[in-house]
Amino acid sequence: MKGRLKDCSKVQEGDSPAEDVNELYKELDELLAQLEGLIYRINATNIRTSLEGESLTQLIARKDVLTMRVSLMRELLEHVTEQDHRYSRQEIKMVRMIDVPELRMQLDLRSRDLRELDLAIQKLNWSVDLI
C-alpha cells in the first residue's frame, strides 16, 4: 500500500497516476481499521489467556526482555573473546574484566529459558481461538 501511494503521489508532468490517490486513501483507511480491530482482538485474547497464572501478555513481555538479555550477553561474549591485535609489546594490553566461562554458562541457561518460553507461548497460541 505504501509503495502504491508513493507511486501515485508524484508523476511526470503530463502523465497521470496509475491509480487514484483518493481511492487509495479510502482503501488504506479500510485496511488500517481492519488492522486496528485485529490488534485489539489479539491483545484482548492475550490478556485473557494464561499459563500457570501468567497472562500471555506477561509471557510475551518476559520473552521480549529475555531476548534482549540473550542478545546483549551474546554480543558481550563475542566482544570479550575476540582477539586483540597488538603489533608490539609497547602497545597497551587489554584485560578481560568478565569471567568468560561464567558468562558462557549464563548465556546457555538464558538461551535455554528463551527456547522453552518460546515453545510454551507457541503451544498456548495453537490452543486458543482469537476473541
Coordinates of C-alpha atoms in Angstrom, one line a residue:
M1 CA 0.0 0.0 0.0
K2 CA 2.8 2.4 0.9
G3 CA 4.5 1.7 -2.4
R4 CA 1.3 2.2 -4.3
L5 CA 0.7 5.5 -2.6
K6 CA 4.2 6.7 -3.3
D7 CA 4.0 5.7 -6.9
C8 CA 0.8 7.7 -7.4
S9 CA 1.8 10.7 -5.3
K10 CA 4.2 12.1 -8.0
V11 CA 4.2 11.6 -11.7
Q12 CA 5.9 13.3 -14.6
E13 CA 4.3 16.4 -15.9
G14 CA 1.7 15.5 -18.4
D15 CA 1.3 11.9 -17.1
S16 CA -1.5 10.6 -14.9
P17 CA -1.1 8.2 -12.0
A18 CA -1.8 4.6 -12.4
E19 CA -4.3 4.7 -9.6
D20 CA -6.5 7.4 -8.0
V21 CA -4.7 8.6 -4.8
N22 CA -8.1 9.4 -3.1
E23 CA -9.3 5.9 -3.8
L24 CA -6.0 4.5 -2.4
Y25 CA -6.5 6.6 0.8
K26 CA -10.0 5.1 1.2
E27 CA -8.6 1.6 0.8
L28 CA -5.8 2.5 3.3
D29 CA -8.4 3.7 5.8
E30 CA -10.3 0.4 5.5
L31 CA -7.2 -1.7 5.9
L32 CA -6.0 0.3 8.9
A33 CA -9.4 -0.1 10.6
Q34 CA -9.2 -3.8 10.0
L35 CA -5.7 -3.9 11.4
E36 CA -6.8 -1.9 14.5
G37 CA -9.6 -4.4 15.1
L38 CA -7.2 -7.4 14.7
I39 CA -4.7 -5.9 17.1
Y40 CA -7.4 -5.3 19.6
R41 CA -8.6 -8.9 19.3
I42 CA -5.1 -10.2 19.7
N43 CA -4.4 -8.1 22.7
A44 CA -7.8 -9.0 24.3
T45 CA -7.1 -12.7 23.7
N46 CA -3.5 -12.4 25.1
I47 CA -4.8 -10.7 28.3
R48 CA -7.5 -13.4 28.9
T49 CA -5.2 -16.3 28.1
S50 CA -3.0 -17.6 30.8
L51 CA -0.4 -20.2 31.6
E52 CA 0.4 -21.1 35.2
G53 CA -1.1 -17.8 36.5
E54 CA 0.6 -15.5 33.9
S55 CA -1.3 -13.9 31.1
L56 CA 0.0 -14.4 27.5
T57 CA 0.7 -10.7 27.5
Q58 CA 3.1 -11.1 30.5
L59 CA 4.7 -14.2 28.9
I60 CA 5.3 -12.2 25.7
A61 CA 6.8 -9.3 27.7
R62 CA 9.1 -11.7 29.5
K63 CA 10.1 -13.3 26.2
D64 CA 10.9 -9.9 24.7
V65 CA 13.1 -8.9 27.7
L66 CA 14.8 -12.4 27.7
T67 CA 15.5 -12.0 24.0
M68 CA 17.2 -8.6 24.7
R69 CA 19.2 -10.1 27.5
V70 CA 20.4 -13.1 25.4
S71 CA 21.3 -10.8 22.6
L72 CA 23.3 -8.5 24.8
M73 CA 25.1 -11.4 26.5
R74 CA 25.9 -12.9 23.1
E75 CA 27.3 -9.6 21.9
L76 CA 29.3 -9.1 25.1
L77 CA 30.7 -12.6 24.8
E78 CA 31.8 -12.0 21.2
H79 CA 33.4 -8.7 22.2
V80 CA 35.3 -10.0 25.1
T81 CA 36.6 -13.1 23.4
E82 CA 37.7 -11.5 20.1
Q83 CA 41.5 -11.5 19.6
D84 CA 43.3 -8.3 20.4
H85 CA 45.9 -7.3 17.8
R86 CA 48.9 -5.8 19.4
Y87 CA 51.7 -5.1 17.0
S88 CA 54.4 -4.6 19.6
R89 CA 54.9 -5.2 23.4
Q90 CA 54.7 -1.4 23.8
E91 CA 51.1 -1.2 22.9
I92 CA 48.6 -1.3 25.8
K93 CA 47.4 -4.8 26.6
M94 CA 43.6 -5.3 27.0
V95 CA 42.5 -7.3 30.1
R96 CA 39.2 -9.1 30.4
M97 CA 37.1 -7.9 33.3
I98 CA 34.5 -10.6 32.9
D99 CA 34.5 -14.3 33.8
V100 CA 34.1 -15.7 30.3
P101 CA 33.2 -19.3 31.3
E102 CA 30.6 -17.9 33.8
L103 CA 29.2 -15.6 31.1
R104 CA 29.1 -18.5 28.6
M105 CA 27.2 -20.7 31.2
Q106 CA 24.7 -17.9 31.9
L107 CA 24.2 -17.3 28.2
D108 CA 23.5 -21.1 27.7
L109 CA 21.0 -21.1 30.6
R110 CA 19.2 -17.9 29.4
S111 CA 19.1 -19.3 25.8
R112 CA 17.5 -22.5 27.1
D113 CA 15.0 -20.5 29.1
L114 CA 14.2 -18.4 26.0
R115 CA 13.6 -21.5 23.8
E116 CA 11.4 -23.1 26.5
L117 CA 9.4 -19.9 26.9
D118 CA 9.0 -19.5 23.2
L119 CA 7.8 -23.1 22.8
A120 CA 5.3 -22.6 25.7
I121 CA 3.9 -19.5 24.0
Q122 CA 3.6 -21.2 20.6
K123 CA 1.8 -24.1 22.2
L124 CA -0.5 -21.8 24.0
N125 CA -1.2 -19.8 20.8
W126 CA -2.2 -23.0 19.0
S127 CA -4.6 -24.0 21.7
V128 CA -6.5 -20.7 21.9
D129 CA -9.0 -19.1 19.5
L130 CA -8.9 -15.4 18.7
I131 CA -11.6 -13.5 20.5

